[in-house]
């Protein structure tokens, strides 16, 4: 920016002497204008690291997908934010779409659990940090601003924190507190469980706010939390009393808030009081950010989770049902562009189904597939609604349409597997149709050189288990033998033996 400004000043001075130079000054002024979009490298991971080796900048890797709702939330908000766009100039930014060639292999290499994930790596490919994409723009910008100036591998920082915590500085602890443990896939913790590591960090952290942050994460990630209700209640109340901590933990308190309230409660009265405290704290935090319609809908989902938790079999309060419908309508109306709608509609549909308004959910989905750029994304939900009311043919037709309309190799495998699973569940007697659909899915894989990785591998492994169960009940041994032979042919160029041994 300093160089561009110097050139602009020089050109301006020359233009005062020679009118013929005025267009040059104008052109330079335009080139010095702030960037209006992120200069992503589309899928060129190796090229990004080559550039990083020359520039010394870290690589900012964004892992996402066109259909992913929270990815579209980033595109609608953070990726349009001028402060964040300017910040990306300190990185070599690369966008790795899950359907790019080789993307799933990269996802497996970097230990990416799901979309969206942002990872910062140094030019030698050591991970500096990673964050989930669910926090607000200001929080993500703050986290990545710190990461832009670091060159320490987060694994080294964690090792020091666990061995000699007094050696870490305030920024080191900040990085560990901001780290995206929920999208880590236990990569950083290694052989230890993330819950144990987070509890150790909570005990070692120098500041109370960080101690509470790690303790909350440990409770949220633990399959069977061992903390006593009194200690959990004191922890939760301390966090909710601090607006700054609520904002920092907004995403965590939203999706795990009901669970944390349950763990902190000794009975229904305490649970109700803590639940109300949580909702008030979330509303205060969202109001500070403008109380957007999608935030209000998110709070409604938290309130629904609390209500269902307190009265699993009871009817929802009519006021809550009316509130959910109002917030769904507001979020629907506020989501004006394609990215915002893709980020909002799934949450809106989920909210309507939680209050028992399946007809409203179906109407919203049917309207959306007419305007969405990824209509196939919503079709499995329509299939589920059809299956729920006993319309087997309709359910299978929606699943088939979703598969046929899906775009991108990894996405087609994912939606194709959903179709085969639907056939196994709803038409188990139709062996030829099951074999034909599975064979088509294997052909999708064959078209992907070295494609048996990450989400694609996970989908095939899950499908293999279901095919084996189906075979045992419906005499499908010969079908499986043919499919296995077909898979071995498709995996001829795959280096992973798991691909060739599928169904074995």
PDB file of C-alpha atoms in Angstrom, residues 36-153:
ATOM      1  CA  UNK A  36     -13.618  -5.698  -3.140  1.00  0.00           C
ATOM      2  CA  UNK A  37     -13.288  -9.502  -3.138  1.00  0.00           C
ATOM      3  CA  UNK A  38     -10.934 -12.152  -1.782  1.00  0.00           C
ATOM      4  CA  UNK A  39      -8.287 -13.256  -4.301  1.00  0.00           C
ATOM      5  CA  UNK A  40      -8.854 -16.972  -3.744  1.00  0.00           C
ATOM      6  CA  UNK A  41      -6.715 -19.518  -5.529  1.00  0.00           C
ATOM      7  CA  UNK A  42      -9.319 -22.015  -6.650  1.00  0.00           C
ATOM      8  CA  UNK A  43      -8.105 -25.455  -5.600  1.00  0.00           C
ATOM      9  CA  UNK A  44      -4.408 -24.746  -6.273  1.00  0.00           C
ATOM     10  CA  UNK A  45      -3.076 -25.878  -2.893  1.00  0.00           C
ATOM     11  CA  UNK A  46       0.453 -26.696  -4.082  1.00  0.00           C
ATOM     12  CA  UNK A  47       0.623 -23.412  -5.976  1.00  0.00           C
ATOM     13  CA  UNK A  48      -0.461 -21.513  -2.851  1.00  0.00           C
ATOM     14  CA  UNK A  49       2.366 -23.091  -0.849  1.00  0.00           C
ATOM     15  CA  UNK A  50       4.853 -22.312  -3.613  1.00  0.00           C
ATOM     16  CA  UNK A  51       3.800 -18.660  -3.457  1.00  0.00           C
ATOM     17  CA  UNK A  52       3.970 -18.739   0.349  1.00  0.00           C
ATOM     18  CA  UNK A  53       7.570 -19.998   0.174  1.00  0.00           C
ATOM     19  CA  UNK A  54       8.475 -16.926  -1.889  1.00  0.00           C
ATOM     20  CA  UNK A  55       6.348 -14.322  -0.091  1.00  0.00           C
ATOM     21  CA  UNK A  56       6.786 -15.634   3.446  1.00  0.00           C
ATOM     22  CA  UNK A  57       3.053 -15.275   4.006  1.00  0.00           C
ATOM     23  CA  UNK A  58       1.036 -18.068   5.646  1.00  0.00           C
ATOM     24  CA  UNK A  59      -1.542 -19.973   3.608  1.00  0.00           C
ATOM     25  CA  UNK A  60      -5.223 -19.497   4.463  1.00  0.00           C
ATOM     26  CA  UNK A  61      -7.018 -22.666   3.373  1.00  0.00           C
ATOM     27  CA  UNK A  62     -10.807 -22.516   3.184  1.00  0.00           C
ATOM     28  CA  UNK A  63     -12.490 -25.920   2.918  1.00  0.00           C
ATOM     29  CA  UNK A  64     -16.118 -25.678   1.794  1.00  0.00           C
ATOM     30  CA  UNK A  65     -18.822 -26.775  -0.633  1.00  0.00           C
ATOM     31  CA  UNK A  66     -21.321 -24.966  -2.840  1.00  0.00           C
ATOM     32  CA  UNK A  67     -24.341 -26.546  -1.124  1.00  0.00           C
ATOM     33  CA  UNK A  68     -23.155 -26.249   2.498  1.00  0.00           C
ATOM     34  CA  UNK A  69     -25.393 -23.826   4.492  1.00  0.00           C
ATOM     35  CA  UNK A  70     -22.735 -22.463   6.891  1.00  0.00           C
ATOM     36  CA  UNK A  71     -20.346 -22.078   3.933  1.00  0.00           C
ATOM     37  CA  UNK A  72     -22.935 -19.894   2.261  1.00  0.00           C
ATOM     38  CA  UNK A  73     -23.306 -17.961   5.505  1.00  0.00           C
ATOM     39  CA  UNK A  74     -19.603 -17.120   5.222  1.00  0.00           C
ATOM     40  CA  UNK A  75     -20.051 -16.072   1.601  1.00  0.00           C
ATOM     41  CA  UNK A  76     -23.026 -13.888   2.493  1.00  0.00           C
ATOM     42  CA  UNK A  77     -21.281 -12.194   5.409  1.00  0.00           C
ATOM     43  CA  UNK A  78     -17.618 -12.615   6.320  1.00  0.00           C
ATOM     44  CA  UNK A  79     -16.281 -12.965   2.772  1.00  0.00           C
ATOM     45  CA  UNK A  80     -17.951  -9.672   1.810  1.00  0.00           C
ATOM     46  CA  UNK A  81     -16.702  -7.809   4.877  1.00  0.00           C
ATOM     47  CA  UNK A  82     -14.122  -5.145   3.814  1.00  0.00           C
ATOM     48  CA  UNK A  83     -12.033  -5.680   6.968  1.00  0.00           C
ATOM     49  CA  UNK A  84     -11.779  -9.412   6.297  1.00  0.00           C
ATOM     50  CA  UNK A  85     -11.063  -8.914   2.593  1.00  0.00           C
ATOM     51  CA  UNK A  86      -8.204  -6.579   3.526  1.00  0.00           C
ATOM     52  CA  UNK A  87      -6.946  -9.087   6.094  1.00  0.00           C
ATOM     53  CA  UNK A  88      -6.655 -11.850   3.478  1.00  0.00           C
ATOM     54  CA  UNK A  89      -3.938  -9.778   1.815  1.00  0.00           C
ATOM     55  CA  UNK A  90      -1.653 -10.991   4.614  1.00  0.00           C
ATOM     56  CA  UNK A  91      -2.178 -14.594   3.467  1.00  0.00           C
ATOM     57  CA  UNK A  92      -1.962 -16.703   0.354  1.00  0.00           C
ATOM     58  CA  UNK A  93      -5.685 -17.579   0.328  1.00  0.00           C
ATOM     59  CA  UNK A  94      -6.826 -20.790  -1.342  1.00  0.00           C
ATOM     60  CA  UNK A  95     -10.391 -22.068  -1.634  1.00  0.00           C
ATOM     61  CA  UNK A  96     -10.595 -25.847  -1.679  1.00  0.00           C
ATOM     62  CA  UNK A  97     -14.070 -26.873  -2.736  1.00  0.00           C
ATOM     63  CA  UNK A  98     -14.883 -30.419  -1.677  1.00  0.00           C
ATOM     64  CA  UNK A  99     -15.710 -31.271  -5.293  1.00  0.00           C
ATOM     65  CA  UNK A 100     -12.395 -30.075  -6.743  1.00  0.00           C
ATOM     66  CA  UNK A 101     -10.166 -32.795  -8.170  1.00  0.00           C
ATOM     67  CA  UNK A 102      -8.082 -34.198  -5.328  1.00  0.00           C
ATOM     68  CA  UNK A 103      -9.943 -32.139  -2.715  1.00  0.00           C
ATOM     69  CA  UNK A 104     -11.000 -35.110  -0.595  1.00  0.00           C
ATOM     70  CA  UNK A 105      -7.394 -36.334  -0.467  1.00  0.00           C
ATOM     71  CA  UNK A 106      -6.327 -32.880   0.750  1.00  0.00           C
ATOM     72  CA  UNK A 107      -9.149 -32.939   3.294  1.00  0.00           C
ATOM     73  CA  UNK A 108      -7.893 -36.255   4.627  1.00  0.00           C
ATOM     74  CA  UNK A 109      -4.320 -35.001   4.730  1.00  0.00           C
ATOM     75  CA  UNK A 110      -5.243 -31.914   6.729  1.00  0.00           C
ATOM     76  CA  UNK A 111      -7.628 -33.807   9.006  1.00  0.00           C
ATOM     77  CA  UNK A 112     -10.653 -31.722   8.044  1.00  0.00           C
ATOM     78  CA  UNK A 113     -13.839 -32.967   9.678  1.00  0.00           C
ATOM     79  CA  UNK A 114     -16.505 -30.951   7.899  1.00  0.00           C
ATOM     80  CA  UNK A 115     -17.509 -27.900   5.915  1.00  0.00           C
ATOM     81  CA  UNK A 116     -16.649 -25.089   6.462  1.00  0.00           C
ATOM     82  CA  UNK A 117     -13.181 -25.058   8.023  1.00  0.00           C
ATOM     83  CA  UNK A 118     -10.518 -22.356   7.808  1.00  0.00           C
ATOM     84  CA  UNK A 119      -6.914 -23.507   8.352  1.00  0.00           C
ATOM     85  CA  UNK A 120      -3.813 -21.320   8.559  1.00  0.00           C
ATOM     86  CA  UNK A 121      -0.516 -23.020   7.655  1.00  0.00           C
ATOM     87  CA  UNK A 122       3.035 -21.752   7.378  1.00  0.00           C
ATOM     88  CA  UNK A 123       4.950 -22.124   4.067  1.00  0.00           C
ATOM     89  CA  UNK A 124       6.339 -25.477   5.307  1.00  0.00           C
ATOM     90  CA  UNK A 125       2.744 -26.738   5.754  1.00  0.00           C
ATOM     91  CA  UNK A 126       2.794 -26.706   9.546  1.00  0.00           C
ATOM     92  CA  UNK A 127      -0.615 -25.833  10.935  1.00  0.00           C
ATOM     93  CA  UNK A 128      -0.729 -22.502  12.772  1.00  0.00           C
ATOM     94  CA  UNK A 129      -4.400 -22.745  13.671  1.00  0.00           C
ATOM     95  CA  UNK A 130      -7.836 -23.732  12.400  1.00  0.00           C
ATOM     96  CA  UNK A 131     -11.294 -22.350  13.065  1.00  0.00           C
ATOM     97  CA  UNK A 132     -14.848 -23.404  12.320  1.00  0.00           C
ATOM     98  CA  UNK A 133     -16.838 -21.051  10.142  1.00  0.00           C
ATOM     99  CA  UNK A 134     -19.788 -20.517  12.459  1.00  0.00           C
ATOM    100  CA  UNK A 135     -18.687 -17.491  14.483  1.00  0.00           C
ATOM    101  CA  UNK A 136     -19.587 -13.929  13.524  1.00  0.00           C
ATOM    102  CA  UNK A 137     -17.431 -11.885  11.164  1.00  0.00           C
ATOM    103  CA  UNK A 138     -15.800  -9.773  13.882  1.00  0.00           C
ATOM    104  CA  UNK A 139     -14.749 -12.836  15.909  1.00  0.00           C
ATOM    105  CA  UNK A 140     -13.314 -14.668  12.902  1.00  0.00           C
ATOM    106  CA  UNK A 141     -11.491 -11.550  11.763  1.00  0.00           C
ATOM    107  CA  UNK A 142      -9.992 -11.146  15.246  1.00  0.00           C
ATOM    108  CA  UNK A 143      -8.852 -14.779  15.356  1.00  0.00           C
ATOM    109  CA  UNK A 144      -7.281 -14.720  11.901  1.00  0.00           C
ATOM    110  CA  UNK A 145      -5.627 -11.354  12.514  1.00  0.00           C
ATOM    111  CA  UNK A 146      -3.660 -12.977  15.325  1.00  0.00           C
ATOM    112  CA  UNK A 147      -2.894 -16.012  13.177  1.00  0.00           C
ATOM    113  CA  UNK A 148      -1.587 -13.859  10.318  1.00  0.00           C
ATOM    114  CA  UNK A 149       1.348 -12.721  12.405  1.00  0.00           C
ATOM    115  CA  UNK A 150       2.331 -16.104  13.839  1.00  0.00           C
ATOM    116  CA  UNK A 151       4.775 -18.709  12.612  1.00  0.00           C
ATOM    117  CA  UNK A 152       4.560 -21.161  15.525  1.00  0.00           C
ATOM    118  CA  UNK A 153       2.918 -24.509  14.847  1.00  0.00           C
TER     119      UNK A 153
END
